[in-house]
mmCIF file of N, CA and C in Angstrom:
data_model
loop_
_atom_site.group_PDB
_atom_site.id
_atom_site.type_symbol
_atom_site.label_atom_id
_atom_site.label_comp_id
_atom_site.label_asym_id
_atom_site.label_seq_id
_atom_site.Cartn_x
_atom_site.Cartn_y
_atom_site.Cartn_z
ATOM 1 N N MET A 28 -86.146 101.886 -122.050
ATOM 2 C CA MET A 28 -85.193 102.824 -121.722
ATOM 3 C C MET A 28 -83.684 102.148 -122.379
ATOM 4 N N ARG A 29 -82.544 102.771 -122.645
ATOM 5 C CA ARG A 29 -81.229 102.409 -123.293
ATOM 6 C C ARG A 29 -80.576 103.012 -122.262
ATOM 7 N N ILE A 30 -79.321 102.467 -121.869
ATOM 8 C CA ILE A 30 -78.124 102.896 -121.538
ATOM 9 C C ILE A 30 -77.414 103.759 -122.308
ATOM 10 N N LEU A 31 -76.913 104.738 -122.553
ATOM 11 C CA LEU A 31 -76.311 105.325 -123.647
ATOM 12 C C LEU A 31 -74.659 105.228 -123.424
ATOM 13 N N GLU A 32 -74.477 105.411 -122.236
ATOM 14 C CA GLU A 32 -72.814 105.047 -121.899
ATOM 15 C C GLU A 32 -72.870 104.661 -120.319
ATOM 16 N N ALA A 33 -72.505 103.435 -120.077
ATOM 17 C CA ALA A 33 -72.726 102.620 -119.135
ATOM 18 C C ALA A 33 -71.482 103.577 -117.935
ATOM 19 N N GLN A 34 -71.807 103.835 -116.791
ATOM 20 C CA GLN A 34 -71.028 104.418 -115.664
ATOM 21 C C GLN A 34 -69.968 105.890 -115.898
ATOM 22 N N ASN A 35 -70.703 106.380 -116.808
ATOM 23 C CA ASN A 35 -69.925 107.627 -117.576
ATOM 24 C C ASN A 35 -69.809 108.942 -116.298
ATOM 25 N N ALA A 36 -70.520 108.804 -115.113
ATOM 26 C CA ALA A 36 -70.113 109.777 -113.835
ATOM 27 C C ALA A 36 -70.622 108.900 -112.806
ATOM 28 N N VAL A 37 -70.023 109.566 -111.568
ATOM 29 C CA VAL A 37 -70.585 109.328 -110.177
ATOM 30 C C VAL A 37 -71.338 110.456 -109.941
ATOM 31 N N LEU A 38 -72.275 110.417 -109.520
ATOM 32 C CA LEU A 38 -73.651 111.180 -108.983
ATOM 33 C C LEU A 38 -73.671 111.174 -107.385
ATOM 34 N N THR A 39 -73.713 112.581 -106.850
ATOM 35 C CA THR A 39 -73.772 112.884 -105.313
ATOM 36 C C THR A 39 -75.599 112.777 -105.045
ATOM 37 N N ASN A 40 -75.957 112.585 -103.889
ATOM 38 C CA ASN A 40 -77.287 111.981 -103.520
ATOM 39 C C ASN A 40 -78.106 113.404 -104.046
ATOM 40 N N VAL A 41 -77.541 114.585 -104.239
ATOM 41 C CA VAL A 41 -78.054 115.494 -104.521
ATOM 42 C C VAL A 41 -78.625 115.709 -105.792
ATOM 43 N N GLU A 42 -77.409 115.189 -106.752
ATOM 44 C CA GLU A 42 -77.992 115.421 -108.030
ATOM 45 C C GLU A 42 -78.905 114.260 -108.407
ATOM 46 N N VAL A 43 -78.694 113.142 -107.567
ATOM 47 C CA VAL A 43 -79.953 111.866 -107.939
ATOM 48 C C VAL A 43 -81.250 112.666 -107.557
ATOM 49 N N HIS A 44 -81.185 113.207 -106.240
ATOM 50 C CA HIS A 44 -82.609 113.748 -106.018
ATOM 51 C C HIS A 44 -82.987 114.692 -106.812
ATOM 52 N N LYS A 45 -82.230 115.437 -107.030
ATOM 53 C CA LYS A 45 -83.287 116.611 -108.158
ATOM 54 C C LYS A 45 -83.491 115.786 -109.752
ATOM 55 N N PHE A 46 -82.645 114.904 -110.015
ATOM 56 C CA PHE A 46 -82.771 114.020 -111.181
ATOM 57 C C PHE A 46 -84.721 113.478 -111.292
ATOM 58 N N LEU A 47 -84.361 112.424 -110.212
ATOM 59 C CA LEU A 47 -86.058 112.008 -109.709
ATOM 60 C C LEU A 47 -86.938 112.978 -109.400
ATOM 61 N N SER A 48 -86.865 113.962 -108.552
ATOM 62 C CA SER A 48 -87.829 114.687 -108.357
ATOM 63 C C SER A 48 -88.555 115.415 -109.980
ATOM 64 N N ASP A 49 -87.278 116.099 -110.828
ATOM 65 C CA ASP A 49 -87.532 116.700 -111.858
ATOM 66 C C ASP A 49 -88.469 115.532 -113.090
ATOM 67 N N GLN A 50 -87.877 114.298 -113.046
ATOM 68 C CA GLN A 50 -88.685 113.387 -113.411
ATOM 69 C C GLN A 50 -90.035 113.137 -113.352
ATOM 70 N N ALA A 51 -90.496 112.817 -111.769
ATOM 71 C CA ALA A 51 -91.425 112.832 -111.109
ATOM 72 C C ALA A 51 -92.464 114.017 -111.862
ATOM 73 N N LYS A 52 -91.788 115.267 -111.529
ATOM 74 C CA LYS A 52 -92.707 116.571 -112.303
ATOM 75 C C LYS A 52 -93.461 116.262 -113.474
ATOM 76 N N GLN A 53 -92.126 116.014 -114.545
ATOM 77 C CA GLN A 53 -92.405 115.715 -115.642
ATOM 78 C C GLN A 53 -93.538 114.963 -116.397
ATOM 79 N N TYR A 54 -93.634 113.844 -115.471
ATOM 80 C CA TYR A 54 -94.482 112.595 -115.721
ATOM 81 C C TYR A 54 -95.868 112.954 -115.084
ATOM 82 N N GLN A 55 -95.867 114.157 -113.920
ATOM 83 C CA GLN A 55 -96.875 114.269 -113.210
ATOM 84 C C GLN A 55 -97.449 115.678 -114.920
ATOM 85 N N ALA A 56 -96.969 116.130 -115.053
ATOM 86 C CA ALA A 56 -97.044 117.189 -116.180
ATOM 87 C C ALA A 56 -97.841 116.476 -117.384
ATOM 88 N N GLU A 57 -97.037 115.376 -117.970
ATOM 89 C CA GLU A 57 -97.582 114.929 -119.019
ATOM 90 C C GLU A 57 -98.644 113.761 -118.501
ATOM 91 N N LYS A 58 -98.951 114.220 -117.461
ATOM 92 C CA LYS A 58 -100.109 112.922 -117.539
ATOM 93 C C LYS A 58 -99.769 111.104 -117.564
ATOM 94 N N ARG A 59 -98.613 111.100 -117.198
ATOM 95 C CA ARG A 59 -98.111 109.459 -117.636
ATOM 96 C C ARG A 59 -97.671 108.933 -116.125
ATOM 97 N N ARG A 60 -97.363 107.958 -116.617
ATOM 98 C CA ARG A 60 -96.671 107.086 -115.505
ATOM 99 C C ARG A 60 -95.734 106.300 -116.385
ATOM 100 N N GLY A 61 -94.652 106.208 -115.997
ATOM 101 C CA GLY A 61 -93.842 105.253 -116.117
ATOM 102 C C GLY A 61 -93.613 104.055 -115.417
ATOM 103 N N PRO A 62 -92.886 102.833 -116.100
ATOM 104 C CA PRO A 62 -92.925 101.350 -115.771
ATOM 105 C C PRO A 62 -93.211 101.783 -114.346
ATOM 106 N N SER A 63 -93.610 100.396 -113.819
ATOM 107 C CA SER A 63 -94.061 100.160 -112.202
ATOM 108 C C SER A 63 -93.286 100.334 -111.229
ATOM 109 N N ASN A 64 -91.783 99.286 -111.856
ATOM 110 C CA ASN A 64 -90.736 99.440 -111.013
ATOM 111 C C ASN A 64 -89.802 100.320 -110.921
ATOM 112 N N LEU A 65 -90.014 101.176 -112.067
ATOM 113 C CA LEU A 65 -89.143 102.886 -111.724
ATOM 114 C C LEU A 65 -90.172 103.637 -111.146
ATOM 115 N N GLU A 66 -91.785 103.436 -110.947
ATOM 116 C CA GLU A 66 -92.096 104.361 -109.931
ATOM 117 C C GLU A 66 -91.977 104.259 -108.677
ATOM 118 N N THR A 67 -91.860 102.895 -108.125
ATOM 119 C CA THR A 67 -91.266 102.233 -107.189
ATOM 120 C C THR A 67 -90.282 103.166 -106.566
ATOM 121 N N LEU A 68 -89.255 102.548 -107.477
ATOM 122 C CA LEU A 68 -87.238 102.992 -107.301
ATOM 123 C C LEU A 68 -87.598 104.345 -106.480
ATOM 124 N N ARG A 69 -88.253 105.069 -107.566
ATOM 125 C CA ARG A 69 -87.898 106.673 -107.448
ATOM 126 C C ARG A 69 -88.883 107.029 -106.172
ATOM 127 N N ASP A 70 -90.157 106.521 -106.261
ATOM 128 C CA ASP A 70 -90.918 106.574 -104.603
ATOM 129 C C ASP A 70 -89.999 106.425 -103.598
ATOM 130 N N GLU A 71 -89.320 104.868 -103.772
ATOM 131 C CA GLU A 71 -88.333 104.695 -102.532
ATOM 132 C C GLU A 71 -87.475 105.670 -102.017
ATOM 133 N N MET A 72 -86.654 106.033 -103.426
ATOM 134 C CA MET A 72 -85.235 106.869 -103.217
ATOM 135 C C MET A 72 -85.550 108.118 -103.012
ATOM 136 N N LEU A 73 -86.658 109.038 -103.072
ATOM 137 C CA LEU A 73 -87.075 109.966 -102.764
ATOM 138 C C LEU A 73 -87.483 110.185 -101.345
ATOM 139 N N LYS A 74 -88.214 108.899 -100.728
ATOM 140 C CA LYS A 74 -88.517 108.647 -99.204
ATOM 141 C C LYS A 74 -87.291 109.045 -98.648
ATOM 142 N N TYR A 75 -86.294 108.033 -99.342
ATOM 143 C CA TYR A 75 -85.050 107.708 -98.011
ATOM 144 C C TYR A 75 -84.554 109.045 -98.162
ATOM 145 N N PHE A 76 -84.078 110.076 -99.453
ATOM 146 C CA PHE A 76 -83.923 110.830 -98.915
ATOM 147 C C PHE A 76 -84.462 112.179 -98.091
ATOM 148 N N ASP A 77 -85.722 111.806 -98.236
ATOM 149 C CA ASP A 77 -86.000 112.905 -97.142
ATOM 150 C C ASP A 77 -86.481 112.555 -95.791
ATOM 151 N N THR A 78 -85.641 111.536 -95.797
ATOM 152 C CA THR A 78 -85.898 111.144 -94.168
ATOM 153 C C THR A 78 -84.772 111.542 -93.385
ATOM 154 N N SER A 79 -84.864 111.732 -92.397
ATOM 155 C CA SER A 79 -83.757 112.122 -91.387
ATOM 156 C C SER A 79 -83.301 110.870 -90.857
ATOM 157 N N PRO A 80 -81.621 111.017 -90.710
ATOM 158 C CA PRO A 80 -81.011 111.952 -90.839
ATOM 159 C C PRO A 80 -80.170 111.647 -92.011
ATOM 160 N N ASN A 81 -80.842 111.887 -93.111
ATOM 161 C CA ASN A 81 -80.258 112.129 -94.502
ATOM 162 C C ASN A 81 -79.792 113.975 -94.614
ATOM 163 N N PRO A 82 -78.693 113.946 -95.179
ATOM 164 C CA PRO A 82 -78.642 115.651 -94.955
ATOM 165 C C PRO A 82 -79.651 116.035 -96.050
ATOM 166 N N LEU A 83 -80.500 115.354 -96.937
ATOM 167 C CA LEU A 83 -81.357 116.339 -97.995
ATOM 168 C C LEU A 83 -82.581 116.309 -97.305
ATOM 169 N N SER A 84 -82.885 115.871 -96.085
ATOM 170 C CA SER A 84 -84.128 115.759 -95.424
ATOM 171 C C SER A 84 -84.160 117.145 -94.969
ATOM 172 N N GLN A 85 -83.824 118.048 -94.597
ATOM 173 C CA GLN A 85 -83.493 119.268 -94.197
ATOM 174 C C GLN A 85 -84.498 120.217 -95.134
ATOM 175 N N LYS A 86 -85.441 120.634 -94.721
ATOM 176 C CA LYS A 86 -86.233 121.402 -95.848
ATOM 177 C C LYS A 86 -86.022 123.324 -95.141
ATOM 178 N N PRO A 87 -85.839 123.789 -95.640
ATOM 179 C CA PRO A 87 -85.739 123.975 -96.885
ATOM 180 C C PRO A 87 -84.093 123.441 -97.165
ATOM 181 N N LEU A 88 -83.956 122.664 -97.988
ATOM 182 C CA LEU A 88 -82.513 122.654 -98.516
ATOM 183 C C LEU A 88 -81.699 123.810 -98.511
ATOM 184 N N LYS A 89 -80.630 123.833 -98.007
ATOM 185 C CA LYS A 89 -79.336 124.938 -97.860
ATOM 186 C C LYS A 89 -78.551 124.959 -99.148
ATOM 187 N N TYR A 90 -78.678 123.799 -100.156
ATOM 188 C CA TYR A 90 -77.654 124.015 -101.295
ATOM 189 C C TYR A 90 -78.498 123.376 -102.138
ATOM 190 N N ASP A 91 -77.846 123.609 -103.809
ATOM 191 C CA ASP A 91 -78.354 122.889 -104.516
ATOM 192 C C ASP A 91 -77.190 122.169 -105.741
ATOM 193 N N VAL A 92 -77.461 121.990 -106.617
ATOM 194 C CA VAL A 92 -76.344 121.172 -107.648
ATOM 195 C C VAL A 92 -75.512 122.130 -107.636
ATOM 196 N N ASP A 93 -75.734 123.398 -107.833
ATOM 197 C CA ASP A 93 -75.114 124.274 -108.368
ATOM 198 C C ASP A 93 -73.740 124.883 -107.179
ATOM 199 N N ALA A 94 -73.860 124.463 -106.342
ATOM 200 C CA ALA A 94 -73.113 124.477 -104.831
ATOM 201 C C ALA A 94 -72.063 123.474 -105.065
ATOM 202 N N ILE A 95 -71.661 122.401 -105.863
ATOM 203 C CA ILE A 95 -70.762 121.206 -105.756
ATOM 204 C C ILE A 95 -69.913 121.804 -106.515
ATOM 205 N N PRO A 96 -69.948 122.756 -107.518
ATOM 206 C CA PRO A 96 -68.345 122.683 -108.573
ATOM 207 C C PRO A 96 -68.172 124.170 -107.392
ATOM 208 N N VAL A 97 -68.521 125.076 -106.531
ATOM 209 C CA VAL A 97 -68.000 125.872 -105.677
ATOM 210 C C VAL A 97 -67.228 125.251 -104.730
ATOM 211 N N LEU A 98 -67.698 124.028 -104.312
ATOM 212 C CA LEU A 98 -67.272 123.361 -103.191
ATOM 213 C C LEU A 98 -66.159 123.013 -103.413
ATOM 214 N N LEU A 99 -66.157 122.519 -104.478
ATOM 215 C CA LEU A 99 -64.623 121.520 -105.010
ATOM 216 C C LEU A 99 -63.785 122.626 -105.577
ATOM 217 N N LYS A 100 -63.783 123.978 -106.037
ATOM 218 C CA LYS A 100 -62.935 124.577 -106.009
ATOM 219 C C LYS A 100 -62.199 125.263 -104.947
ATOM 220 N N LYS A 101 -62.830 125.536 -103.747
ATOM 221 C CA LYS A 101 -62.794 125.836 -102.092
ATOM 222 C C LYS A 101 -62.091 124.836 -101.142
ATOM 223 N N LEU A 102 -61.829 123.188 -101.972
ATOM 224 C CA LEU A 102 -61.454 122.390 -101.398
ATOM 225 C C LEU A 102 -60.452 121.764 -102.429
ATOM 226 N N ARG A 103 -59.911 122.684 -103.413
ATOM 227 C CA ARG A 103 -58.803 121.956 -104.324
ATOM 228 C C ARG A 103 -57.488 122.150 -103.488
ATOM 229 N N PRO A 104 -57.027 123.261 -102.711
ATOM 230 C CA PRO A 104 -55.946 123.041 -101.954
ATOM 231 C C PRO A 104 -55.717 121.995 -101.021
ATOM 232 N N TYR A 105 -56.881 121.185 -100.999
ATOM 233 C CA TYR A 105 -56.594 120.569 -99.968
ATOM 234 C C TYR A 105 -55.837 118.799 -100.379
ATOM 235 N N LYS A 106 -56.171 119.157 -101.854
ATOM 236 C CA LYS A 106 -55.911 117.851 -102.696
ATOM 237 C C LYS A 106 -57.228 116.562 -102.131
ATOM 238 N N ILE A 107 -57.989 116.766 -101.959
ATOM 239 C CA ILE A 107 -59.533 115.766 -101.811
ATOM 240 C C ILE A 107 -60.120 115.262 -102.699
ATOM 241 N N SER A 108 -59.690 113.794 -103.057
ATOM 242 C CA SER A 108 -59.957 113.325 -103.698
ATOM 243 C C SER A 108 -61.418 113.250 -104.394
ATOM 244 N N LYS A 109 -61.804 112.670 -105.776
ATOM 245 C CA LYS A 109 -63.508 112.796 -105.963
ATOM 246 C C LYS A 109 -63.841 112.078 -105.335
ATOM 247 N N GLY A 110 -63.666 110.677 -104.677
ATOM 248 C CA GLY A 110 -64.701 109.893 -104.085
ATOM 249 C C GLY A 110 -64.857 110.367 -102.674
ATOM 250 N N GLU A 111 -63.906 111.437 -102.054
ATOM 251 C CA GLU A 111 -63.872 111.804 -101.036
ATOM 252 C C GLU A 111 -64.947 112.828 -101.045
ATOM 253 N N CYS A 112 -64.882 113.775 -102.264
ATOM 254 C CA CYS A 112 -65.355 115.290 -102.485
ATOM 255 C C CYS A 112 -67.061 114.596 -102.347
ATOM 256 N N ILE A 113 -67.090 113.588 -102.943
ATOM 257 C CA ILE A 113 -68.423 113.074 -103.564
ATOM 258 C C ILE A 113 -69.180 112.677 -101.670
ATOM 259 N N MET A 114 -68.172 112.111 -100.815
ATOM 260 C CA MET A 114 -68.682 111.521 -99.672
ATOM 261 C C MET A 114 -68.970 113.088 -98.997
ATOM 262 N N VAL A 115 -68.231 113.719 -99.047
ATOM 263 C CA VAL A 115 -68.407 115.137 -98.416
ATOM 264 C C VAL A 115 -69.758 115.981 -98.809
ATOM 265 N N VAL A 116 -70.049 116.036 -99.923
ATOM 266 C CA VAL A 116 -71.447 116.341 -100.378
ATOM 267 C C VAL A 116 -73.008 115.582 -100.097
ATOM 268 N N ASN A 117 -72.240 114.372 -99.704
ATOM 269 C CA ASN A 117 -73.681 113.297 -99.277
ATOM 270 C C ASN A 117 -73.711 113.603 -97.750
ATOM 271 N N MET A 118 -72.553 113.290 -96.935
ATOM 272 C CA MET A 118 -72.695 113.457 -95.664
ATOM 273 C C MET A 118 -72.805 114.739 -94.877
ATOM 274 N N ARG A 119 -72.517 115.751 -95.793
ATOM 275 C CA ARG A 119 -72.146 117.455 -95.108
ATOM 276 C C ARG A 119 -71.645 117.176 -93.696
ATOM 277 N N PRO A 120 -70.491 116.417 -93.459
ATOM 278 C CA PRO A 120 -70.098 116.654 -91.695
ATOM 279 C C PRO A 120 -69.812 118.086 -91.600
ATOM 280 N N SER A 121 -69.826 118.085 -90.165
ATOM 281 C CA SER A 121 -70.232 119.442 -89.521
ATOM 282 C C SER A 121 -69.115 119.633 -88.245
ATOM 283 N N ASN A 122 -68.632 118.318 -87.778
ATOM 284 C CA ASN A 122 -67.226 118.120 -87.174
ATOM 285 C C ASN A 122 -66.329 117.324 -87.570
ATOM 286 N N THR A 123 -65.242 117.393 -86.824
ATOM 287 C CA THR A 123 -64.315 116.295 -87.082
ATOM 288 C C THR A 123 -64.316 115.057 -87.146
ATOM 289 N N ALA A 124 -64.963 114.920 -86.331
ATOM 290 C CA ALA A 124 -65.096 113.343 -86.196
ATOM 291 C C ALA A 124 -65.926 112.898 -87.349
ATOM 292 N N THR A 125 -66.998 113.476 -87.668
ATOM 293 C CA THR A 125 -67.412 112.957 -89.238
ATOM 294 C C THR A 125 -67.006 113.163 -90.180
ATOM 295 N N LEU A 126 -66.008 114.233 -90.434
ATOM 296 C CA LEU A 126 -64.900 114.431 -91.707
ATOM 297 C C LEU A 126 -64.037 113.395 -91.448
ATOM 298 N N ASN A 127 -63.847 112.862 -90.309
ATOM 299 C CA ASN A 127 -62.860 112.156 -90.197
ATOM 300 C C ASN A 127 -63.135 110.377 -90.821
ATOM 301 N N ALA A 128 -64.796 110.047 -90.890
ATOM 302 C CA ALA A 128 -65.016 109.455 -91.152
ATOM 303 C C ALA A 128 -65.221 109.189 -92.625
ATOM 304 N N VAL A 129 -65.302 110.287 -93.570
ATOM 305 C CA VAL A 129 -65.296 110.708 -94.985
ATOM 306 C C VAL A 129 -63.536 110.733 -95.683
ATOM 307 N N LEU A 130 -62.818 111.616 -95.001
ATOM 308 C CA LEU A 130 -61.473 111.339 -95.537
ATOM 309 C C LEU A 130 -60.556 110.401 -95.035
ATOM 310 N N GLU A 131 -60.160 109.667 -96.109
ATOM 311 C CA GLU A 131 -59.224 109.051 -95.710
ATOM 312 C C GLU A 131 -57.279 109.541 -95.132
ATOM 313 N N ASP A 132 -57.194 108.553 -93.723
ATOM 314 C CA ASP A 132 -55.913 109.089 -93.302
ATOM 315 C C ASP A 132 -55.836 110.660 -93.181
ATOM 316 N N MET A 133 -56.963 111.201 -92.703
ATOM 317 C CA MET A 133 -57.310 112.809 -92.164
ATOM 318 C C MET A 133 -56.049 113.051 -91.197
ATOM 319 N N GLU A 134 -56.127 112.503 -90.565
ATOM 320 C CA GLU A 134 -54.889 112.821 -89.303
ATOM 321 C C GLU A 134 -53.646 113.086 -89.676
ATOM 322 N N ASN A 135 -53.230 112.376 -90.625
ATOM 323 C CA ASN A 135 -51.851 112.417 -91.142
ATOM 324 C C ASN A 135 -51.694 113.628 -92.540
ATOM 325 N N ARG A 136 -52.790 113.477 -92.954
ATOM 326 C CA ARG A 136 -53.008 114.268 -94.245
ATOM 327 C C ARG A 136 -53.056 115.704 -93.796
ATOM 328 N N PHE A 137 -53.748 116.285 -92.587
ATOM 329 C CA PHE A 137 -54.438 117.678 -92.316
ATOM 330 C C PHE A 137 -54.096 118.009 -90.860
ATOM 331 N N ASN A 138 -53.598 118.988 -90.423
ATOM 332 C CA ASN A 138 -53.451 119.315 -89.270
ATOM 333 C C ASN A 138 -54.803 119.873 -89.069
ATOM 334 N N GLU A 139 -54.625 120.652 -87.183
ATOM 335 C CA GLU A 139 -56.072 120.594 -86.659
ATOM 336 C C GLU A 139 -56.622 121.972 -87.415
ATOM 337 N N GLU A 140 -55.959 122.806 -87.904
ATOM 338 C CA GLU A 140 -56.286 124.168 -88.482
ATOM 339 C C GLU A 140 -56.731 123.328 -89.714
ATOM 340 N N GLN A 141 -56.163 122.740 -90.210
ATOM 341 C CA GLN A 141 -56.705 122.513 -91.724
ATOM 342 C C GLN A 141 -58.117 121.945 -92.042
ATOM 343 N N GLN A 142 -58.260 120.728 -90.805
ATOM 344 C CA GLN A 142 -59.673 120.339 -90.590
ATOM 345 C C GLN A 142 -60.404 121.290 -90.149
ATOM 346 N N GLU A 143 -60.494 122.131 -89.250
ATOM 347 C CA GLU A 143 -61.278 123.244 -88.903
ATOM 348 C C GLU A 143 -61.636 124.031 -90.450
ATOM 349 N N ALA A 144 -60.695 124.453 -91.121
ATOM 350 C CA ALA A 144 -60.896 124.947 -92.555
ATOM 351 C C ALA A 144 -61.439 124.251 -93.629
ATOM 352 N N ILE A 145 -61.573 122.911 -93.446
ATOM 353 C CA ILE A 145 -62.381 122.287 -94.532
ATOM 354 C C ILE A 145 -63.752 122.027 -93.781
ATOM 355 N N ILE A 146 -63.901 122.124 -92.848
ATOM 356 C CA ILE A 146 -65.133 122.050 -92.022
ATOM 357 C C ILE A 146 -66.034 123.256 -92.411
ATOM 358 N N ASN A 147 -65.239 124.336 -92.034
ATOM 359 C CA ASN A 147 -65.758 125.963 -92.252
ATOM 360 C C ASN A 147 -66.583 125.756 -93.846
ATOM 361 N N ILE A 148 -65.249 125.825 -94.479
ATOM 362 C CA ILE A 148 -65.997 125.491 -96.003
ATOM 363 C C ILE A 148 -67.281 124.833 -96.261
ATOM 364 N N ILE A 149 -67.077 123.659 -96.224
ATOM 365 C CA ILE A 149 -68.335 123.004 -96.025
ATOM 366 C C ILE A 149 -69.658 123.515 -95.536
ATOM 367 N N ILE A 150 -69.511 123.972 -94.237
ATOM 368 C CA ILE A 150 -70.859 124.641 -93.685
ATOM 369 C C ILE A 150 -71.130 126.095 -94.350
ATOM 370 N N GLU A 151 -69.968 126.775 -95.059
ATOM 371 C CA GLU A 151 -70.228 127.797 -95.991
ATOM 372 C C GLU A 151 -70.705 128.032 -97.078
ATOM 373 N N VAL A 152 -70.525 126.687 -97.699
ATOM 374 C CA VAL A 152 -71.451 126.395 -98.948
ATOM 375 C C VAL A 152 -72.134 125.551 -99.144
ATOM 376 N N LEU A 153 -72.675 124.505 -98.211
ATOM 377 C CA LEU A 153 -73.935 123.626 -98.060
ATOM 378 C C LEU A 153 -74.582 123.924 -96.866
ATOM 379 N N GLY A 154 -74.055 124.762 -96.109
ATOM 380 C CA GLY A 154 -74.860 125.370 -94.649
ATOM 381 C C GLY A 154 -74.793 124.276 -93.498
ATOM 382 N N GLU A 155 -75.188 124.249 -92.480
ATOM 383 C CA GLU A 155 -74.801 123.657 -91.580
ATOM 384 C C GLU A 155 -75.782 122.541 -91.026
ATOM 385 N N PHE A 156 -75.463 121.361 -91.236
ATOM 386 C CA PHE A 156 -76.966 120.228 -91.092
ATOM 387 C C PHE A 156 -77.314 120.267 -89.373
ATOM 388 N N PRO A 157 -78.337 120.447 -89.318
ATOM 389 C CA PRO A 157 -78.685 120.475 -87.290
ATOM 390 C C PRO A 157 -78.378 119.049 -87.049
ATOM 391 N N PRO A 158 -78.191 118.690 -85.987
ATOM 392 C CA PRO A 158 -78.154 117.489 -85.431
ATOM 393 C C PRO A 158 -79.396 117.142 -85.318
ATOM 394 N N PRO A 159 -79.883 115.654 -85.087
ATOM 395 C CA PRO A 159 -81.656 115.170 -85.182
ATOM 396 C C PRO A 159 -81.555 115.662 -83.740
ATOM 397 N N ALA A 160 -82.996 115.362 -83.720
ATOM 398 C CA ALA A 160 -83.608 116.265 -82.644
ATOM 399 C C ALA A 160 -83.663 114.639 -81.195
ATOM 400 N N GLU A 161 -83.211 114.644 -80.234
ATOM 401 C CA GLU A 161 -82.883 113.715 -79.338
ATOM 402 C C GLU A 161 -83.795 113.401 -78.415
ATOM 403 N N GLU A 162 -84.292 112.236 -78.603
ATOM 404 C CA GLU A 162 -85.388 111.812 -77.629
ATOM 405 C C GLU A 162 -85.525 111.730 -76.103
ATOM 406 N N ASP A 163 -86.674 112.275 -75.663
ATOM 407 C CA ASP A 163 -86.702 112.081 -74.303
ATOM 408 C C ASP A 163 -86.386 111.200 -73.204
ATOM 409 N N GLU A 164 -84.848 110.744 -72.914
ATOM 410 C CA GLU A 164 -84.552 109.283 -72.404
ATOM 411 C C GLU A 164 -85.566 108.902 -71.220
ATOM 412 N N ASP A 165 -86.086 109.960 -70.534
ATOM 413 C CA ASP A 165 -87.403 109.268 -69.503
ATOM 414 C C ASP A 165 -88.331 108.562 -70.226
ATOM 415 N N ASN A 166 -88.762 109.042 -71.332
ATOM 416 C CA ASN A 166 -89.755 108.814 -72.060
ATOM 417 C C ASN A 166 -89.715 107.472 -72.652
ATOM 418 N N VAL A 167 -88.154 107.468 -73.144
ATOM 419 C CA VAL A 167 -87.811 105.918 -73.787
ATOM 420 C C VAL A 167 -87.920 104.938 -72.671
ATOM 421 N N MET A 168 -87.417 105.033 -71.231
ATOM 422 C CA MET A 168 -87.588 104.019 -70.482
ATOM 423 C C MET A 168 -89.058 103.882 -69.754
ATOM 424 N N ASP A 169 -89.885 104.725 -69.795
ATOM 425 C CA ASP A 169 -91.102 104.497 -69.522
ATOM 426 C C ASP A 169 -91.755 103.442 -70.542
ATOM 427 N N THR A 170 -91.470 103.987 -71.627
ATOM 428 C CA THR A 170 -92.169 102.788 -72.609
ATOM 429 C C THR A 170 -91.911 101.605 -72.838
ATOM 430 N N THR A 171 -89.905 101.221 -72.337
ATOM 431 C CA THR A 171 -89.440 100.258 -71.997
ATOM 432 C C THR A 171 -89.922 99.208 -71.044
ATOM 433 N N GLU A 172 -90.288 99.996 -69.877
ATOM 434 C CA GLU A 172 -90.435 99.447 -68.584
ATOM 435 C C GLU A 172 -92.054 98.654 -68.605
ATOM 436 N N GLU A 173 -93.114 99.576 -69.134
ATOM 437 C CA GLU A 173 -94.071 98.960 -69.717
ATOM 438 C C GLU A 173 -94.193 98.216 -70.359
ATOM 439 N N GLY A 174 -93.416 97.894 -71.674
ATOM 440 C CA GLY A 174 -93.228 97.006 -72.740
ATOM 441 C C GLY A 174 -94.142 97.287 -73.659
ATOM 442 N N GLN A 175 -94.174 98.570 -73.729
ATOM 443 C CA GLN A 175 -95.656 99.303 -74.939
ATOM 444 C C GLN A 175 -94.360 99.505 -76.227
#
């Protein structure tokens, strides 16, 4: 394997997931295996993407690579940086607290209406990511008290 252009582009998690999934399907169709370290890396990355609370763990996935340009176009009026857009796609924030972790200096850059509008655009284009199922707290306490 050769690197043709180092650091040519920054990829979102969904783009990496699509590439790795497509590569795995291609290798299966050709009935061949790549180098063992490549197979291990691909398997571990796909397992990471498919594990909750990663937004890509939602099945069926509400968006694909084609949604990224749509999202960028709709967020353009808010002057969100490229790095922030990548984080938005990777994290799919669905509330202002999570969005605040993604957008630098959000409270000074955007008023509350703009923050809600950004959240609504993200949910419209990427879909809402359901919160993780909460464990039953009584069950957790029972397990802790019994030492299991």
